[in-house]
Amino acid sequence: MTTEEEGTTPPKAPPGEAPSSKAGRTAKRAMVGRLSWGLADQAASSASNFAVGVYVARSLGLTAFGVFSLAWVTYGVVLSVSRGLATDPLVVRFSGVPVASWRAAVARSSGTALGVGAAVGAVCVVLGLALGGRVGFAFAGLGVVLPGLLLQDAWRFSFFAAGDGRKAFVNDVVWGVALVPAMVVAARVGSVTAYVLAWGASATVAAAYGCYQSGIRPRMTGARQWLRDHRDLGYRYLAENVGVSGASQLRAYGLGAIVGVGAVGVIRGAELLLGPFLAVLMGLSLVTVAEAARVLRRAPERLGGFCLALGGGQAVAALLWGAALLLVPDRPGELVLGDVWDSASAIILPVTLGVAGAGLGTGAAAGLRALAAARRSLRCQLFASACYVAGGLGGAAVAGTAGSAWGVAAAAACGSAAWWLQLRSALRERHQNTLREVRTS
């Protein structure tokens, strides 16, 4: 559904049928359609990421895969910076708005994402070259491709803010197609840096195609105005997102220092086994904040139920997928992950429980974002991130890689509880404010 369609008058109900009932069903069908495109888009994106992870794991071995995973985790931190400053405020404030407002906002938002990629990418190149070695050159390669990676992600969120997930799906398909020849070239070189460059270069192709799809050129000169206009949300979302990805990076680096770089590859391998479910989780996350914002505008009393259904559904799906993984024989697993399979399969249960806990919390997180309760969501995320680092590294110190996985599972449960407590408080506060406004009007 495009923003133009959202602004049209709903069709009249047939005789004998309540107009509100007809409009409600129309809104539900539209929401299901947007969620479906979110899932389809993330399926395409996750399929590409899964293919890259498996290809690198099988081609380079456990230690080199650990180096690649460190670069991957670092990209996640930079991506969280870009989303917090650029695309998260866009989704909260420009979902379902008139086209002219959306286009102006997207030009500045995508320009901000591109600027973040250029600035952080330059730092990665300098530090990577100074560090040298396999790890240093991998980080330098990441710095080269960061602008394209972040711009491609910005287009995805821009399209979902407009309610046009089909374009985001097509963009990720373009990335996947471009990835094939890039991986072939990387395999001939045979280094971690080559795979990082191939992965990012194919994303840059998709980013350029996003400019064609939207008809919008990113305005890096508009980044300052964008940051100033949305600093009330952007800087809190930045801290919140960096709390998530920064915790992941600290855990990865700490795990590598405590147990060894190979342990980072083991954790990444277990996460790859959960790839199809994580595709669902990430696909929903692309559209849940926008949908929660729409629910809040149209039927605010339904927001709590919407968030509960969202989080509970994701938790149940994670548990079912993890149970299925426990039944997979060794032979198929070895065909997928090679030498990584034996170690990764041993931690499927704790990793599944951790993902289920995180999935449950995302429902409440979407509600807090829709309410623009940035202070509450930041408080939750900092608490959840602290639990994640403490659980992951404390568990590693006690019981190695498996202990780290169990520590993260316990941390996810604590973090999810915090999210739901804050959402309940925010909904109660909004209800009380509404009653006061009614009494004084």
CSV table of C-alpha atoms in Angstrom, one decimal:
chain,number,residue,atom,x,y,z
A,1,MET,CA,0.0,0.0,0.0
A,2,THR,CA,1.4,3.4,-0.9
A,3,THR,CA,0.9,6.6,1.0
A,4,GLU,CA,-1.4,7.9,-1.7
A,5,GLU,CA,-3.7,4.9,-1.1
A,6,GLU,CA,-3.7,5.4,2.7
A,7,GLY,CA,-5.0,8.9,2.1
A,8,THR,CA,-8.0,7.8,0.0
A,9,THR,CA,-11.5,7.5,1.2
A,10,PRO,CA,-12.4,3.9,2.2
A,11,PRO,CA,-15.0,2.2,0.0
A,12,LYS,CA,-18.6,2.4,1.2
A,13,ALA,CA,-20.0,-0.6,3.0
A,14,PRO,CA,-22.8,-2.6,1.3
A,15,PRO,CA,-26.3,-2.3,2.6
A,16,GLY,CA,-26.9,-3.9,5.9
A,17,GLU,CA,-23.2,-3.8,6.9
A,18,ALA,CA,-21.7,-1.3,9.4
A,19,PRO,CA,-19.2,1.1,7.7
A,20,SER,CA,-16.9,0.8,10.7
A,21,SER,CA,-16.8,-3.0,10.4
A,22,LYS,CA,-15.9,-2.7,6.7
A,23,ALA,CA,-13.2,-0.1,7.4
A,24,GLY,CA,-11.8,-2.2,10.1
A,25,ARG,CA,-11.5,-5.3,7.9
A,26,THR,CA,-9.9,-3.1,5.2
A,27,ALA,CA,-7.4,-1.8,7.6
A,28,LYS,CA,-6.6,-5.3,8.8
A,29,ARG,CA,-6.1,-6.5,5.3
A,30,ALA,CA,-3.8,-3.6,4.6
A,31,MET,CA,-1.8,-4.3,7.8
A,32,VAL,CA,-1.4,-8.0,6.9
A,33,GLY,CA,-0.2,-7.0,3.4
A,34,ARG,CA,2.4,-4.7,4.8
A,35,LEU,CA,3.6,-7.3,7.3
A,36,SER,CA,3.7,-9.9,4.5
A,37,TRP,CA,6.0,-7.7,2.5
A,38,GLY,CA,8.2,-7.2,5.6
A,39,LEU,CA,8.6,-10.9,6.0
A,40,ALA,CA,9.2,-11.4,2.3
A,41,ASP,CA,11.8,-8.6,2.3
A,42,GLN,CA,13.6,-10.0,5.3
A,43,ALA,CA,13.5,-13.5,3.8
A,44,ALA,CA,15.4,-12.2,0.8
A,45,SER,CA,17.9,-10.3,3.0
A,46,SER,CA,18.4,-13.2,5.4
A,47,ALA,CA,18.8,-15.7,2.6
A,48,SER,CA,21.7,-13.5,1.3
A,49,ASN,CA,23.2,-13.2,4.7
A,50,PHE,CA,22.8,-16.9,5.4
A,51,ALA,CA,24.4,-17.8,2.1
A,52,VAL,CA,27.4,-15.5,2.8
A,53,GLY,CA,27.9,-16.9,6.3
A,54,VAL,CA,27.7,-20.5,5.1
A,55,TYR,CA,30.0,-19.9,2.1
A,56,VAL,CA,32.6,-18.1,4.3
A,57,ALA,CA,32.4,-20.8,7.0
A,58,ARG,CA,32.9,-23.6,4.6
A,59,SER,CA,35.6,-21.8,2.5
A,60,LEU,CA,37.8,-20.3,5.2
A,61,GLY,CA,37.5,-22.5,8.3
A,62,LEU,CA,36.6,-21.7,11.9
A,63,THR,CA,39.3,-19.1,12.7
A,64,ALA,CA,38.9,-17.1,9.6
A,65,PHE,CA,35.1,-17.3,10.0
A,66,GLY,CA,35.6,-15.8,13.4
A,67,VAL,CA,37.5,-12.8,11.9
A,68,PHE,CA,34.7,-12.3,9.4
A,69,SER,CA,32.2,-12.5,12.2
A,70,LEU,CA,34.1,-9.7,14.1
A,71,ALA,CA,33.8,-7.5,11.0
A,72,TRP,CA,30.1,-8.5,10.7
A,73,VAL,CA,29.4,-7.5,14.3
A,74,THR,CA,31.2,-4.2,13.9
A,75,TYR,CA,29.0,-3.5,10.9
A,76,GLY,CA,26.0,-4.1,13.1
A,77,VAL,CA,27.2,-1.4,15.5
A,78,VAL,CA,27.6,1.1,12.8
A,79,LEU,CA,24.2,0.1,11.3
A,80,SER,CA,22.6,0.8,14.7
A,81,VAL,CA,24.1,4.3,14.7
A,82,SER,CA,22.7,5.0,11.3
A,83,ARG,CA,19.3,3.7,12.2
A,84,GLY,CA,19.1,5.6,15.5
A,85,LEU,CA,20.0,8.9,13.8
A,86,ALA,CA,18.4,8.5,10.4
A,87,THR,CA,15.8,5.8,9.9
A,88,ASP,CA,14.2,5.2,13.3
A,89,PRO,CA,12.9,8.8,13.5
A,90,LEU,CA,11.8,8.6,9.9
A,91,VAL,CA,9.6,5.5,10.6
A,92,VAL,CA,8.1,7.0,13.8
A,93,ARG,CA,7.2,10.4,12.4
A,94,PHE,CA,6.8,9.8,8.6
A,95,SER,CA,4.8,6.5,8.3
A,96,GLY,CA,1.7,7.1,6.3
A,97,VAL,CA,2.2,10.8,5.8
A,98,PRO,CA,1.6,12.6,2.5
A,99,VAL,CA,4.0,11.8,-0.3
A,100,ALA,CA,5.6,15.3,-0.4
A,101,SER,CA,6.4,15.1,3.3
A,102,TRP,CA,7.8,11.6,2.9
A,103,ARG,CA,10.0,12.5,0.0
A,104,ALA,CA,11.6,15.5,1.7
A,105,ALA,CA,12.2,13.5,4.9
A,106,VAL,CA,13.7,10.6,3.0
A,107,ALA,CA,16.1,12.8,1.1
A,108,ARG,CA,17.5,14.1,4.4
A,109,SER,CA,17.3,10.8,6.3
A,110,SER,CA,19.1,8.8,3.6
A,111,GLY,CA,21.7,11.6,3.3
A,112,THR,CA,22.3,11.2,7.1
A,113,ALA,CA,22.8,7.4,6.7
A,114,LEU,CA,25.2,8.0,3.8
A,115,GLY,CA,27.1,10.6,5.9
A,116,VAL,CA,27.4,8.2,8.8
A,117,GLY,CA,28.7,5.5,6.5
A,118,ALA,CA,31.3,7.8,5.0
A,119,ALA,CA,32.5,9.2,8.3
A,120,VAL,CA,32.8,5.9,10.2
A,121,GLY,CA,34.1,4.1,7.1
A,122,ALA,CA,37.0,6.5,6.9
A,123,VAL,CA,37.9,5.8,10.5
A,124,CYS,CA,37.7,2.0,9.9
A,125,VAL,CA,40.0,2.3,6.9
A,126,VAL,CA,42.6,4.2,8.9
A,127,LEU,CA,42.5,2.0,12.0
A,128,GLY,CA,42.4,-1.2,9.9
A,129,LEU,CA,45.5,-0.3,7.9
A,130,ALA,CA,47.3,0.8,11.0
A,131,LEU,CA,46.4,-2.5,12.7
A,132,GLY,CA,47.4,-4.7,9.7
A,133,GLY,CA,47.1,-8.4,9.6
A,134,ARG,CA,44.0,-10.4,8.7
A,135,VAL,CA,41.8,-8.6,11.2
A,136,GLY,CA,43.1,-5.1,10.3
A,137,PHE,CA,42.6,-5.6,6.5
A,138,ALA,CA,39.1,-7.0,7.0
A,139,PHE,CA,38.2,-3.9,9.0
A,140,ALA,CA,39.7,-1.6,6.3
A,141,GLY,CA,37.6,-3.4,3.7
A,142,LEU,CA,34.5,-2.9,5.8
A,143,GLY,CA,35.3,0.8,5.9
A,144,VAL,CA,35.4,1.0,2.1
A,145,VAL,CA,31.9,-0.5,1.7
A,146,LEU,CA,30.1,1.0,4.7
A,147,PRO,CA,28.5,3.9,2.9
A,148,GLY,CA,26.8,1.6,0.4
A,149,LEU,CA,25.7,-0.9,3.1
A,150,LEU,CA,24.1,1.9,5.2
A,151,LEU,CA,22.4,3.6,2.3
A,152,GLN,CA,20.9,0.3,1.1
A,153,ASP,CA,19.4,-0.3,4.6
A,154,ALA,CA,18.1,3.3,4.6
A,155,TRP,CA,16.1,2.6,1.5
A,156,ARG,CA,14.5,-0.4,3.0
A,157,PHE,CA,13.1,1.6,6.0
A,158,SER,CA,12.1,4.4,3.8
A,159,PHE,CA,9.9,2.2,1.6
A,160,PHE,CA,8.3,0.6,4.7
A,161,ALA,CA,7.6,4.0,6.2
A,162,ALA,CA,5.7,4.7,2.9
A,163,GLY,CA,3.8,1.4,3.3
A,164,ASP,CA,5.5,0.1,0.1
A,165,GLY,CA,7.4,-3.0,1.2
A,166,ARG,CA,7.4,-4.4,-2.3
A,167,LYS,CA,10.1,-2.0,-3.3
A,168,ALA,CA,12.2,-3.0,-0.3
A,169,PHE,CA,11.8,-6.6,-1.3
A,170,VAL,CA,12.9,-5.9,-4.8
A,171,ASN,CA,15.9,-4.0,-3.6
A,172,ASP,CA,17.1,-6.9,-1.4
A,173,VAL,CA,16.6,-9.3,-4.3
A,174,VAL,CA,18.9,-7.0,-6.4
A,175,TRP,CA,21.4,-7.3,-3.6
A,176,GLY,CA,21.2,-11.0,-3.6
A,177,VAL,CA,21.6,-11.3,-7.4
A,178,ALA,CA,24.6,-9.0,-7.3
A,179,LEU,CA,26.1,-11.0,-4.5
A,180,VAL,CA,26.5,-14.1,-6.7
A,181,PRO,CA,29.3,-12.9,-9.0
A,182,ALA,CA,30.9,-11.0,-6.2
A,183,MET,CA,31.2,-14.1,-4.1
A,184,VAL,CA,32.7,-16.0,-7.1
A,185,VAL,CA,35.4,-13.3,-7.4
A,186,ALA,CA,36.0,-13.4,-3.6
A,187,ALA,CA,36.4,-17.2,-3.7
A,188,ARG,CA,39.2,-16.9,-6.3
A,189,VAL,CA,41.1,-14.4,-4.0
A,190,GLY,CA,40.4,-16.5,-0.9
A,191,SER,CA,40.8,-14.0,1.8
A,192,VAL,CA,38.5,-12.6,4.5
A,193,THR,CA,38.9,-9.1,3.2
A,194,ALA,CA,37.8,-10.2,-0.3
A,195,TYR,CA,34.6,-11.6,1.1
A,196,VAL,CA,33.9,-8.5,3.1
A,197,LEU,CA,34.5,-6.3,0.0
A,198,ALA,CA,32.3,-8.6,-2.2
A,199,TRP,CA,29.4,-8.5,0.4
A,200,GLY,CA,29.6,-4.7,0.6
A,201,ALA,CA,30.0,-4.0,-3.1
A,202,SER,CA,26.9,-6.0,-3.9
A,203,ALA,CA,25.0,-3.9,-1.3
A,204,THR,CA,26.3,-0.8,-3.0
A,205,VAL,CA,24.7,-1.9,-6.3
A,206,ALA,CA,21.4,-2.3,-4.5
A,207,ALA,CA,21.8,1.1,-2.9
A,208,ALA,CA,22.3,2.7,-6.3
A,209,TYR,CA,19.2,0.9,-7.5
A,210,GLY,CA,17.3,2.3,-4.5
A,211,CYS,CA,17.9,5.8,-5.8
A,212,TYR,CA,16.3,4.8,-9.1
A,213,GLN,CA,13.3,3.1,-7.3
A,214,SER,CA,12.5,6.1,-5.2
A,215,GLY,CA,13.5,8.9,-7.6
A,216,ILE,CA,15.2,10.5,-4.6
A,217,ARG,CA,18.8,11.6,-4.3
A,218,PRO,CA,20.2,11.4,-0.7
A,219,ARG,CA,21.0,14.9,0.6
A,220,MET,CA,24.1,14.7,2.8
A,221,THR,CA,23.8,18.5,3.1
A,222,GLY,CA,20.4,18.0,4.8
A,223,ALA,CA,21.9,15.8,7.5
A,224,ARG,CA,22.5,18.6,10.0
A,225,GLN,CA,18.9,19.8,9.7
A,226,TRP,CA,17.6,16.3,10.1
A,227,LEU,CA,19.7,15.7,13.2
A,228,ARG,CA,18.5,19.1,14.6
A,229,ASP,CA,14.8,18.5,13.9
A,230,HIS,CA,14.8,15.0,15.4
A,231,ARG,CA,17.3,15.3,18.1
A,232,ASP,CA,14.6,14.5,20.8
A,233,LEU,CA,14.3,11.0,19.3
A,234,GLY,CA,17.4,10.5,17.3
A,235,TYR,CA,20.0,10.7,20.1
A,236,ARG,CA,18.0,8.5,22.4
A,237,TYR,CA,17.5,6.0,19.7
A,238,LEU,CA,21.2,6.2,18.9
A,239,ALA,CA,22.1,5.4,22.5
A,240,GLU,CA,19.5,2.6,22.5
A,241,ASN,CA,20.6,1.0,19.3
A,242,VAL,CA,24.3,1.3,20.1
A,243,GLY,CA,23.4,-0.4,23.4
A,244,VAL,CA,22.2,-3.4,21.5
A,245,SER,CA,24.9,-3.7,18.9
A,246,GLY,CA,27.6,-2.5,21.2
A,247,ALA,CA,26.7,-5.2,23.7
A,248,SER,CA,27.0,-7.7,20.9
A,249,GLN,CA,30.4,-6.4,19.9
A,250,LEU,CA,31.7,-6.3,23.5
A,251,ARG,CA,30.5,-9.9,24.0
A,252,ALA,CA,32.2,-11.0,20.7
A,253,TYR,CA,35.5,-9.3,21.5
A,254,GLY,CA,35.4,-10.5,25.1
A,255,LEU,CA,34.5,-14.0,24.1
A,256,GLY,CA,37.4,-14.0,21.6
A,257,ALA,CA,39.7,-12.8,24.4
A,258,ILE,CA,38.5,-15.3,27.0
A,259,VAL,CA,37.9,-18.4,24.9
A,260,GLY,CA,39.4,-17.7,21.5
A,261,VAL,CA,38.4,-16.2,18.1
A,262,GLY,CA,37.1,-19.6,17.1
A,263,ALA,CA,34.4,-19.3,19.8
A,264,VAL,CA,33.1,-16.2,18.0
A,265,GLY,CA,32.6,-18.3,14.9
A,266,VAL,CA,30.8,-21.0,17.0
A,267,ILE,CA,28.3,-18.5,18.3
A,268,ARG,CA,27.8,-17.1,14.7
A,269,GLY,CA,27.3,-20.6,13.4
A,270,ALA,CA,24.6,-21.3,15.9
A,271,GLU,CA,22.9,-18.0,14.9
A,272,LEU,CA,23.1,-19.1,11.3
A,273,LEU,CA,21.2,-22.2,12.2
A,274,LEU,CA,18.4,-20.0,13.6
A,275,GLY,CA,18.6,-17.9,10.4
A,276,PRO,CA,15.1,-18.7,9.0
A,277,PHE,CA,13.4,-17.7,12.3
A,278,LEU,CA,15.7,-14.6,12.7
A,279,ALA,CA,14.5,-13.7,9.2
A,280,VAL,CA,11.0,-13.6,10.5
A,281,LEU,CA,12.1,-11.6,13.6
A,282,MET,CA,14.0,-9.0,11.6
A,283,GLY,CA,11.3,-8.9,8.9
A,284,LEU,CA,8.7,-8.0,11.4
A,285,SER,CA,10.9,-5.5,13.1
A,286,LEU,CA,11.0,-3.5,9.8
A,287,VAL,CA,7.3,-2.9,10.0
A,288,THR,CA,6.2,-3.4,13.6
A,289,VAL,CA,7.0,0.2,14.7
A,290,ALA,CA,5.2,1.7,11.8
A,291,GLU,CA,2.2,-0.7,12.3
A,292,ALA,CA,2.1,0.0,16.1
A,293,ALA,CA,2.1,3.8,15.3
A,294,ARG,CA,-0.9,3.2,12.9
A,295,VAL,CA,-2.7,1.2,15.6
A,296,LEU,CA,-2.0,4.0,18.1
A,297,ARG,CA,-3.5,6.6,15.8
A,298,ARG,CA,-6.6,4.6,14.8
A,299,ALA,CA,-7.4,2.5,17.9
A,300,PRO,CA,-5.1,3.3,20.8
A,301,GLU,CA,-6.8,0.9,23.2
A,302,ARG,CA,-5.7,-2.0,21.1
A,303,LEU,CA,-2.0,-1.2,21.2
A,304,GLY,CA,-1.2,-3.4,24.2
A,305,GLY,CA,-2.9,-6.4,22.7
A,306,PHE,CA,-1.2,-5.8,19.4
A,307,CYS,CA,2.2,-5.8,21.1
A,308,LEU,CA,1.4,-8.9,23.2
A,309,ALA,CA,0.4,-10.9,20.1
A,310,LEU,CA,3.5,-9.7,18.2
A,311,GLY,CA,6.0,-10.6,21.0
A,312,GLY,CA,4.2,-13.9,22.0
A,313,GLY,CA,4.0,-15.1,18.4
A,314,GLN,CA,7.7,-14.5,17.9
A,315,ALA,CA,8.7,-16.3,21.1
A,316,VAL,CA,6.6,-19.3,20.2
A,317,ALA,CA,8.0,-19.4,16.7
A,318,ALA,CA,11.6,-19.3,18.0
A,319,LEU,CA,10.9,-22.2,20.4
A,320,LEU,CA,9.4,-24.3,17.6
A,321,TRP,CA,12.3,-23.7,15.2
A,322,GLY,CA,14.8,-24.5,17.9
A,323,ALA,CA,13.0,-27.8,18.7
A,324,ALA,CA,13.2,-28.7,15.0
A,325,LEU,CA,16.9,-27.9,14.9
A,326,LEU,CA,17.5,-30.3,17.8
A,327,LEU,CA,16.3,-33.2,15.6
A,328,VAL,CA,18.6,-32.4,12.7
A,329,PRO,CA,21.1,-35.3,12.2
A,330,ASP,CA,24.8,-34.5,12.1
A,331,ARG,CA,25.3,-35.2,8.4
A,332,PRO,CA,23.0,-32.5,7.0
A,333,GLY,CA,24.4,-30.0,9.6
A,334,GLU,CA,28.0,-30.8,8.4
A,335,LEU,CA,27.0,-30.2,4.8
A,336,VAL,CA,25.7,-26.7,5.8
A,337,LEU,CA,28.4,-25.5,8.3
A,338,GLY,CA,31.3,-27.9,7.7
A,339,ASP,CA,33.7,-28.0,10.7
A,340,VAL,CA,31.6,-25.4,12.6
A,341,TRP,CA,28.6,-27.7,12.9
A,342,ASP,CA,29.9,-29.9,15.8
A,343,SER,CA,30.5,-26.9,18.2
A,344,ALA,CA,27.5,-24.9,17.0
A,345,SER,CA,25.0,-27.7,17.4
A,346,ALA,CA,25.9,-28.2,21.0
A,347,ILE,CA,24.5,-24.7,22.0
A,348,ILE,CA,21.3,-24.7,20.0
A,349,LEU,CA,19.1,-24.9,23.1
A,350,PRO,CA,20.5,-21.9,25.0
A,351,VAL,CA,20.7,-19.8,21.8
A,352,THR,CA,17.1,-20.7,21.0
A,353,LEU,CA,16.0,-19.6,24.5
A,354,GLY,CA,17.9,-16.4,24.1
A,355,VAL,CA,16.2,-15.6,20.8
A,356,ALA,CA,12.8,-16.5,22.2
A,357,GLY,CA,13.3,-14.1,25.1
A,358,ALA,CA,14.4,-11.3,22.8
A,359,GLY,CA,11.5,-12.0,20.5
A,360,LEU,CA,9.0,-11.6,23.4
A,361,GLY,CA,10.6,-8.3,24.3
A,362,THR,CA,10.4,-6.8,20.7
A,363,GLY,CA,6.6,-6.6,21.0
A,364,ALA,CA,6.9,-4.2,24.0
A,365,ALA,CA,9.7,-2.4,22.3
A,366,ALA,CA,7.5,-1.7,19.3
A,367,GLY,CA,4.9,-0.3,21.5
A,368,LEU,CA,7.3,2.1,23.3
A,369,ARG,CA,8.6,3.3,20.0
A,370,ALA,CA,5.1,4.0,18.7
A,371,LEU,CA,4.4,5.9,21.9
A,372,ALA,CA,7.6,7.9,21.3
A,373,ALA,CA,8.5,7.0,24.8
A,374,ALA,CA,12.2,7.4,24.0
A,375,ARG,CA,13.3,7.9,27.6
A,376,ARG,CA,11.6,4.6,28.7
A,377,SER,CA,12.9,2.6,25.8
A,378,LEU,CA,16.4,3.9,26.3
A,379,ARG,CA,16.3,2.9,30.0
A,380,CYS,CA,15.1,-0.6,29.0
A,381,GLN,CA,17.7,-1.0,26.3
A,382,LEU,CA,20.6,0.0,28.5
A,383,PHE,CA,19.5,-2.4,31.2
A,384,ALA,CA,19.0,-5.3,28.7
A,385,SER,CA,22.4,-4.5,27.1
A,386,ALA,CA,24.1,-4.6,30.5
A,387,CYS,CA,22.5,-7.9,31.3
A,388,TYR,CA,23.6,-9.2,27.9
A,389,VAL,CA,27.3,-8.3,28.3
A,390,ALA,CA,27.4,-9.5,32.0
A,391,GLY,CA,25.7,-12.8,31.1
A,392,GLY,CA,27.7,-13.4,28.0
A,393,LEU,CA,31.1,-12.7,29.4
A,394,GLY,CA,30.4,-14.0,32.9
A,395,GLY,CA,29.2,-17.3,31.4
A,396,ALA,CA,32.2,-17.5,29.2
A,397,ALA,CA,34.5,-17.1,32.2
A,398,VAL,CA,32.7,-19.8,34.0
A,399,ALA,CA,32.0,-22.4,31.3
A,400,GLY,CA,33.4,-21.2,28.0
A,401,THR,CA,31.3,-20.9,24.8
A,402,ALA,CA,28.3,-22.9,26.2
A,403,GLY,CA,28.4,-20.8,29.4
A,404,SER,CA,28.3,-17.6,27.3
A,405,ALA,CA,25.2,-18.9,25.5
A,406,TRP,CA,23.4,-19.8,28.7
A,407,GLY,CA,24.3,-16.4,30.2
A,408,VAL,CA,22.8,-14.6,27.2
A,409,ALA,CA,19.6,-16.7,27.5
A,410,ALA,CA,19.2,-15.6,31.1
A,411,ALA,CA,19.9,-12.0,30.1
A,412,ALA,CA,17.3,-12.0,27.4
A,413,ALA,CA,14.6,-13.1,29.9
A,414,CYS,CA,15.5,-10.3,32.3
A,415,GLY,CA,15.6,-7.7,29.4
A,416,SER,CA,12.2,-8.9,28.1
A,417,ALA,CA,10.6,-8.4,31.6
A,418,ALA,CA,12.0,-4.9,31.7
A,419,TRP,CA,10.5,-4.0,28.3
A,420,TRP,CA,7.0,-5.2,29.3
A,421,LEU,CA,7.1,-3.4,32.7
A,422,GLN,CA,8.0,-0.2,31.0
A,423,LEU,CA,5.3,-0.6,28.3
A,424,ARG,CA,2.7,-1.2,30.9
A,425,SER,CA,3.7,1.9,32.8
A,426,ALA,CA,3.7,4.0,29.5
A,427,LEU,CA,0.2,2.8,28.6
A,428,ARG,CA,-1.1,3.6,32.1
A,429,GLU,CA,0.5,7.0,31.9
A,430,ARG,CA,-1.0,7.7,28.5
A,431,HIS,CA,-4.5,6.6,29.7
A,432,GLN,CA,-4.3,8.9,32.8
A,433,ASN,CA,-3.2,11.9,30.6
A,434,THR,CA,-6.1,11.2,28.3
A,435,LEU,CA,-8.6,11.2,31.2
A,436,ARG,CA,-7.2,14.5,32.5
A,437,GLU,CA,-7.6,16.1,29.0
A,438,VAL,CA,-11.1,14.9,28.8
A,439,ARG,CA,-12.0,16.3,32.3
A,440,THR,CA,-10.5,19.7,31.6
A,441,SER,CA,-12.0,20.1,28.1
